Amino acid sequence: MTAVSETIFHTKDLTKVYRSGAQEVHALRGVDFRAARGEFIVILGPSGSGKSTFLNIVGGLDMATAGEAWFEDH
Ligand SMILES: Nc1ncnc2c1ncn2[C@@H]1O[C@H](COP(=O)(O)OP(=O)(O)O)[C@@H](O)[C@H]1O
Ligand SMILES: [Mg+2]
Protein backbone atom coordinates (compact mmCIF):
# COMPACT_ATOMS: atom_id res chain seq x y z
CA MET A 1 0.00 0.00 0.00
CA THR A 2 1.29 3.45 -0.91
CA ALA A 3 0.71 6.27 1.58
CA VAL A 4 -0.49 9.46 -0.12
CA SER A 5 0.98 12.44 1.73
CA GLU A 6 -1.36 15.34 2.33
CA THR A 7 0.01 18.81 1.64
CA ILE A 8 -0.51 21.22 4.53
CA PHE A 9 1.59 24.24 3.52
CA HIS A 10 2.83 25.12 0.08
CA THR A 11 4.24 28.13 -1.70
CA LYS A 12 4.61 28.93 -5.39
CA ASP A 13 7.17 31.40 -6.68
CA LEU A 14 7.14 33.20 -3.31
CA THR A 15 8.86 36.56 -3.60
CA LYS A 16 9.61 39.22 -1.00
CA VAL A 17 11.25 42.54 -1.73
CA TYR A 18 11.85 44.97 1.13
CA ARG A 19 11.96 48.57 0.02
CA SER A 20 13.31 51.44 2.05
CA GLY A 21 13.61 54.58 -0.07
CA ALA A 22 15.53 53.76 -3.22
CA GLN A 23 17.00 50.58 -1.70
CA GLU A 24 15.57 47.16 -2.53
CA VAL A 25 16.41 43.95 -0.70
CA HIS A 26 15.34 40.77 -2.49
CA ALA A 27 14.83 38.53 0.53
CA LEU A 28 12.96 35.73 -1.33
CA ARG A 29 13.24 35.04 -5.06
CA GLY A 30 10.70 32.51 -6.27
CA VAL A 31 10.49 29.97 -3.44
CA ASP A 32 8.58 26.75 -4.21
CA PHE A 33 7.93 24.77 -1.05
CA ARG A 34 5.70 21.95 0.13
CA ALA A 35 5.16 20.53 3.63
CA ALA A 36 3.15 17.37 4.13
CA ARG A 37 1.18 16.50 7.25
CA GLY A 38 3.47 15.05 9.91
CA GLU A 39 6.63 15.94 8.02
CA PHE A 40 9.59 17.16 10.09
CA ILE A 41 11.42 19.97 8.29
CA VAL A 42 14.54 21.95 9.15
CA ILE A 43 15.21 25.22 7.33
CA LEU A 44 18.92 25.96 7.18
CA GLY A 45 20.81 28.92 5.80
CA PRO A 46 23.21 31.68 6.79
CA SER A 47 22.05 34.80 8.55
CA GLY A 48 20.20 37.05 6.12
CA SER A 49 19.25 34.26 3.69
CA GLY A 50 15.51 34.78 4.21
CA LYS A 51 14.50 32.11 6.75
CA SER A 52 12.54 34.49 9.01
CA THR A 53 10.98 36.27 6.03
CA PHE A 54 9.79 32.94 4.67
CA LEU A 55 8.39 31.73 8.01
CA ASN A 56 6.68 35.07 8.68
CA ILE A 57 4.80 34.84 5.37
CA VAL A 58 3.92 31.15 5.73
CA GLY A 59 2.81 31.88 9.32
CA GLY A 60 0.56 34.72 8.18
CA LEU A 61 2.48 37.50 9.94
CA ASP A 62 3.71 39.21 6.78
CA MET A 63 2.63 39.60 3.15
CA ALA A 64 4.54 38.42 0.12
CA THR A 65 5.44 40.87 -2.65
CA ALA A 66 4.45 38.24 -5.24
CA GLY A 67 3.71 34.55 -5.49
CA GLU A 68 1.43 32.34 -3.47
CA ALA A 69 1.43 31.02 0.11
CA TRP A 70 -1.15 28.39 1.01
CA PHE A 71 -2.29 26.69 4.22
CA GLU A 72 -4.44 23.72 3.26
CA ASP A 73 -6.89 25.27 0.76
CA HIS A 74 -6.59 28.83 2.04
N1 LIG B 1 11.91 44.57 7.81
C1 LIG B 1 12.93 44.52 6.94
N2 LIG B 1 13.25 45.60 6.18
C2 LIG B 1 14.25 45.55 5.28
N3 LIG B 1 15.03 44.47 5.07
C3 LIG B 1 14.77 43.37 5.79
C4 LIG B 1 13.70 43.33 6.77
N4 LIG B 1 13.67 42.08 7.33
C5 LIG B 1 14.66 41.39 6.73
N5 LIG B 1 15.32 42.15 5.82
C6 LIG B 1 16.44 41.72 4.96
O1 LIG B 1 16.01 40.58 4.22
C7 LIG B 1 17.05 39.62 4.13
C8 LIG B 1 16.58 38.32 4.75
O2 LIG B 1 16.46 38.52 6.16
P1 LIG B 1 15.85 37.42 7.13
O3 LIG B 1 14.59 36.88 6.53
O4 LIG B 1 15.76 38.04 8.48
O5 LIG B 1 16.97 36.26 7.09
P2 LIG B 1 17.34 35.14 8.17
O6 LIG B 1 16.16 34.92 9.08
O7 LIG B 1 17.69 33.93 7.32
O8 LIG B 1 18.53 35.65 8.92
C9 LIG B 1 18.27 40.23 4.79
O9 LIG B 1 19.02 40.87 3.79
C10 LIG B 1 17.65 41.24 5.75
O10 LIG B 1 18.53 42.31 6.00
MG1 LIG C 1 15.97 34.92 11.18
Tab-separated table of N, CA and C and ligand atoms in Angstrom:
chain	number	residue	atom	x	y	z
A	1	MET	N	0.844	-1.192	0.000
A	1	MET	CA	0.000	0.000	0.000
A	1	MET	C	0.883	1.248	0.000
A	2	THR	N	0.516	2.201	-0.838
A	2	THR	CA	1.286	3.449	-0.906
A	2	THR	C	0.571	4.543	-0.111
A	3	ALA	N	1.284	5.159	0.818
A	3	ALA	CA	0.706	6.274	1.578
A	3	ALA	C	0.718	7.525	0.706
A	4	VAL	N	-0.415	8.198	0.626
A	4	VAL	CA	-0.487	9.456	-0.117
A	4	VAL	C	-0.316	10.583	0.887
A	5	SER	N	0.731	11.390	0.734
A	5	SER	CA	0.981	12.439	1.728
A	5	SER	C	0.126	13.666	1.415
A	6	GLU	N	-0.459	14.199	2.459
A	6	GLU	CA	-1.365	15.342	2.328
A	6	GLU	C	-0.576	16.633	2.504
A	7	THR	N	-0.702	17.532	1.543
A	7	THR	CA	0.012	18.809	1.636
A	7	THR	C	-0.696	19.731	2.619
A	8	ILE	N	0.053	20.284	3.556
A	8	ILE	CA	-0.505	21.222	4.535
A	8	ILE	C	-0.153	22.660	4.140
A	9	PHE	N	1.130	22.927	3.952
A	9	PHE	CA	1.590	24.242	3.515
A	9	PHE	C	2.238	24.097	2.142
A	10	HIS	N	1.973	25.069	1.265
A	10	HIS	CA	2.827	25.123	0.085
A	10	HIS	C	2.944	26.565	-0.407
A	11	THR	N	4.037	26.818	-1.087
A	11	THR	CA	4.242	28.129	-1.695
A	11	THR	C	4.609	27.935	-3.161
A	12	LYS	N	4.254	28.947	-3.970
A	12	LYS	CA	4.611	28.934	-5.388
A	12	LYS	C	5.231	30.271	-5.747
A	13	ASP	N	6.468	30.209	-6.197
A	13	ASP	CA	7.167	31.398	-6.684
A	13	ASP	C	7.120	32.545	-5.668
A	14	LEU	N	7.258	32.200	-4.384
A	14	LEU	CA	7.136	33.199	-3.311
A	14	LEU	C	8.284	34.210	-3.389
A	15	THR	N	7.896	35.472	-3.384
A	15	THR	CA	8.860	36.558	-3.596
A	15	THR	C	8.631	37.636	-2.547
A	16	LYS	N	9.715	38.113	-1.948
A	16	LYS	CA	9.607	39.225	-1.005
A	16	LYS	C	10.712	40.234	-1.285
A	17	VAL	N	10.301	41.443	-1.537
A	17	VAL	CA	11.254	42.541	-1.728
A	17	VAL	C	10.971	43.574	-0.653
A	18	TYR	N	11.962	43.874	0.163
A	18	TYR	CA	11.849	44.966	1.133
A	18	TYR	C	12.337	46.247	0.464
A	19	ARG	N	11.568	47.286	0.614
A	19	ARG	CA	11.961	48.568	0.021
A	19	ARG	C	12.062	49.613	1.114
A	20	SER	N	13.201	50.270	1.172
A	20	SER	CA	13.315	51.443	2.048
A	20	SER	C	13.966	52.552	1.225
A	21	GLY	N	13.138	53.526	0.833
A	21	GLY	CA	13.605	54.583	-0.065
A	21	GLY	C	13.931	53.991	-1.419
A	22	ALA	N	15.118	54.258	-1.918
A	22	ALA	CA	15.528	53.757	-3.225
A	22	ALA	C	16.125	52.357	-3.117
A	23	GLN	N	16.354	51.882	-1.906
A	23	GLN	CA	17.004	50.583	-1.704
A	23	GLN	C	16.020	49.439	-1.757
A	24	GLU	N	16.380	48.370	-2.470
A	24	GLU	CA	15.574	47.158	-2.532
A	24	GLU	C	16.388	45.982	-2.020
A	25	VAL	N	15.773	45.190	-1.137
A	25	VAL	CA	16.411	43.949	-0.695
A	25	VAL	C	15.527	42.794	-1.146
A	26	HIS	N	16.078	41.944	-2.014
A	26	HIS	CA	15.341	40.773	-2.493
A	26	HIS	C	15.567	39.629	-1.507
A	27	ALA	N	14.650	39.507	-0.543
A	27	ALA	CA	14.827	38.526	0.528
A	27	ALA	C	14.424	37.121	0.078
A	28	LEU	N	13.387	37.027	-0.774
A	28	LEU	CA	12.963	35.732	-1.327
A	28	LEU	C	12.784	35.898	-2.823
A	29	ARG	N	13.349	34.982	-3.586
A	29	ARG	CA	13.242	35.039	-5.055
A	29	ARG	C	12.658	33.731	-5.570
A	30	GLY	N	11.334	33.659	-5.621
A	30	GLY	CA	10.699	32.512	-6.269
A	30	GLY	C	10.848	31.207	-5.520
A	31	VAL	N	10.365	31.178	-4.271
A	31	VAL	CA	10.495	29.971	-3.444
A	31	VAL	C	9.294	29.047	-3.670
A	32	ASP	N	9.586	27.820	-4.113
A	32	ASP	CA	8.579	26.753	-4.214
A	32	ASP	C	8.820	25.779	-3.065
A	33	PHE	N	7.781	25.547	-2.284
A	33	PHE	CA	7.926	24.766	-1.054
A	33	PHE	C	6.671	23.950	-0.826
A	34	ARG	N	6.840	22.783	-0.214
A	34	ARG	CA	5.697	21.952	0.131
A	34	ARG	C	6.013	21.252	1.447
A	35	ALA	N	5.036	21.260	2.363
A	35	ALA	CA	5.164	20.530	3.626
A	35	ALA	C	3.964	19.615	3.763
A	36	ALA	N	4.224	18.348	3.960
A	36	ALA	CA	3.150	17.366	4.125
A	36	ALA	C	2.811	17.208	5.603
A	37	ARG	N	1.597	16.745	5.872
A	37	ARG	CA	1.183	16.496	7.249
A	37	ARG	C	2.151	15.533	7.927
A	38	GLY	N	2.604	15.918	9.121
A	38	GLY	CA	3.472	15.052	9.907
A	38	GLY	C	4.939	15.115	9.516
A	39	GLU	N	5.251	15.872	8.482
A	39	GLU	CA	6.631	15.943	8.020
A	39	GLU	C	7.452	16.809	8.967
A	40	PHE	N	8.671	16.398	9.242
A	40	PHE	CA	9.591	17.158	10.091
A	40	PHE	C	10.587	17.856	9.173
A	41	ILE	N	10.612	19.191	9.230
A	41	ILE	CA	11.423	19.975	8.286
A	41	ILE	C	12.343	20.917	9.050
A	42	VAL	N	13.575	20.991	8.614
A	42	VAL	CA	14.536	21.953	9.147
A	42	VAL	C	14.899	22.925	8.032
A	43	ILE	N	14.831	24.211	8.320
A	43	ILE	CA	15.211	25.221	7.328
A	43	ILE	C	16.564	25.791	7.740
A	44	LEU	N	17.544	25.567	6.890
A	44	LEU	CA	18.925	25.956	7.181
A	44	LEU	C	19.384	27.033	6.212
A	45	GLY	N	20.210	27.934	6.688
A	45	GLY	CA	20.810	28.923	5.804
A	45	GLY	C	21.514	29.967	6.644
A	46	PRO	N	22.481	30.651	6.044
A	46	PRO	CA	23.213	31.676	6.788
A	46	PRO	C	22.307	32.839	7.192
A	47	SER	N	22.771	33.600	8.126
A	47	SER	CA	22.052	34.801	8.552
A	47	SER	C	21.788	35.699	7.345
A	48	GLY	N	20.543	36.150	7.221
A	48	GLY	CA	20.199	37.047	6.120
A	48	GLY	C	19.739	36.333	4.864
A	49	SER	N	19.624	34.997	4.904
A	49	SER	CA	19.255	34.259	3.691
A	49	SER	C	17.747	34.187	3.476
A	50	GLY	N	16.950	34.684	4.443
A	50	GLY	CA	15.514	34.783	4.215
A	50	GLY	C	14.662	33.804	5.005
A	51	LYS	N	15.251	33.105	5.967
A	51	LYS	CA	14.496	32.113	6.754
A	51	LYS	C	13.331	32.762	7.497
A	52	SER	N	13.597	33.838	8.222
A	52	SER	CA	12.543	34.494	9.006
A	52	SER	C	11.486	35.096	8.093
A	53	THR	N	11.913	35.694	7.000
A	53	THR	CA	10.978	36.266	6.033
A	53	THR	C	10.030	35.185	5.528
A	54	PHE	N	10.591	34.055	5.164
A	54	PHE	CA	9.788	32.939	4.672
A	54	PHE	C	8.788	32.472	5.733
A	55	LEU	N	9.266	32.248	6.940
A	55	LEU	CA	8.395	31.731	8.008
A	55	LEU	C	7.333	32.754	8.398
A	56	ASN	N	7.667	34.031	8.368
A	56	ASN	CA	6.678	35.074	8.682
A	56	ASN	C	5.538	35.075	7.665
A	57	ILE	N	5.849	34.850	6.407
A	57	ILE	CA	4.802	34.837	5.374
A	57	ILE	C	3.968	33.558	5.488
A	58	VAL	N	4.650	32.424	5.611
A	58	VAL	CA	3.916	31.155	5.732
A	58	VAL	C	3.058	31.150	7.005
A	59	GLY	N	3.539	31.810	8.048
A	59	GLY	CA	2.806	31.882	9.318
A	59	GLY	C	1.741	32.963	9.350
A	60	GLY	N	1.618	33.730	8.277
A	60	GLY	CA	0.561	34.723	8.182
A	60	GLY	C	0.859	36.044	8.863
A	61	LEU	N	2.109	36.257	9.244
A	61	LEU	CA	2.479	37.498	9.936
A	61	LEU	C	2.888	38.607	8.977
A	62	ASP	N	3.239	38.219	7.749
A	62	ASP	CA	3.714	39.211	6.778
A	62	ASP	C	3.136	38.848	5.406
A	63	MET	N	3.159	39.802	4.501
A	63	MET	CA	2.626	39.602	3.152
A	63	MET	C	3.769	39.449	2.160
A	64	ALA	N	3.571	38.568	1.196
A	64	ALA	CA	4.542	38.422	0.120
A	64	ALA	C	4.408	39.593	-0.845
A	65	THR	N	5.485	39.885	-1.567
A	65	THR	CA	5.435	40.871	-2.647
A	65	THR	C	4.778	40.250	-3.879
A	66	ALA	N	5.052	38.979	-4.121
A	66	ALA	CA	4.454	38.241	-5.244
A	66	ALA	C	4.512	36.757	-4.927
A	67	GLY	N	3.755	35.995	-5.702
A	67	GLY	CA	3.713	34.549	-5.491
A	67	GLY	C	2.564	34.150	-4.596
A	68	GLU	N	2.544	32.883	-4.242
A	68	GLU	CA	1.431	32.336	-3.469
A	68	GLU	C	1.934	31.615	-2.230
A	69	ALA	N	1.164	31.770	-1.121
A	69	ALA	CA	1.430	31.023	0.112
A	69	ALA	C	0.105	30.421	0.568
A	70	TRP	N	0.071	29.116	0.697
A	70	TRP	CA	-1.154	28.388	1.012
A	70	TRP	C	-1.026	27.615	2.318
A	71	PHE	N	-2.119	27.626	3.116
A	71	PHE	CA	-2.295	26.690	4.223
A	71	PHE	C	-3.539	25.880	3.900
A	72	GLU	N	-3.367	24.592	3.750
A	72	GLU	CA	-4.435	23.715	3.260
A	72	GLU	C	-5.035	24.349	2.002
A	73	ASP	N	-6.347	24.666	1.980
A	73	ASP	CA	-6.894	25.267	0.758
A	73	ASP	C	-7.163	26.759	0.918
A	74	HIS	N	-6.444	27.377	1.831
A	74	HIS	CA	-6.588	28.826	2.042
A	74	HIS	C	-5.328	29.560	1.556
B	1	LIG	N1	11.910	44.572	7.806
B	1	LIG	C1	12.926	44.517	6.937
B	1	LIG	N2	13.249	45.600	6.181
B	1	LIG	C2	14.255	45.547	5.277
B	1	LIG	N3	15.031	44.470	5.066
B	1	LIG	C3	14.769	43.368	5.793
B	1	LIG	C4	13.703	43.331	6.771
B	1	LIG	N4	13.673	42.078	7.328
B	1	LIG	C5	14.664	41.393	6.733
B	1	LIG	N5	15.325	42.150	5.825
B	1	LIG	C6	16.444	41.717	4.959
B	1	LIG	O1	16.006	40.582	4.224
B	1	LIG	C7	17.050	39.616	4.129
B	1	LIG	C8	16.579	38.319	4.755
B	1	LIG	O2	16.464	38.516	6.160
B	1	LIG	P1	15.850	37.418	7.129
B	1	LIG	O3	14.590	36.877	6.531
B	1	LIG	O4	15.762	38.036	8.484
B	1	LIG	O5	16.973	36.265	7.088
B	1	LIG	P2	17.343	35.139	8.170
B	1	LIG	O6	16.159	34.921	9.080
B	1	LIG	O7	17.692	33.932	7.320
B	1	LIG	O8	18.533	35.651	8.921
B	1	LIG	C9	18.268	40.233	4.793
B	1	LIG	O9	19.023	40.871	3.794
B	1	LIG	C10	17.650	41.239	5.753
B	1	LIG	O10	18.532	42.310	5.998
B	2	MG	MG	15.966	34.923	11.181
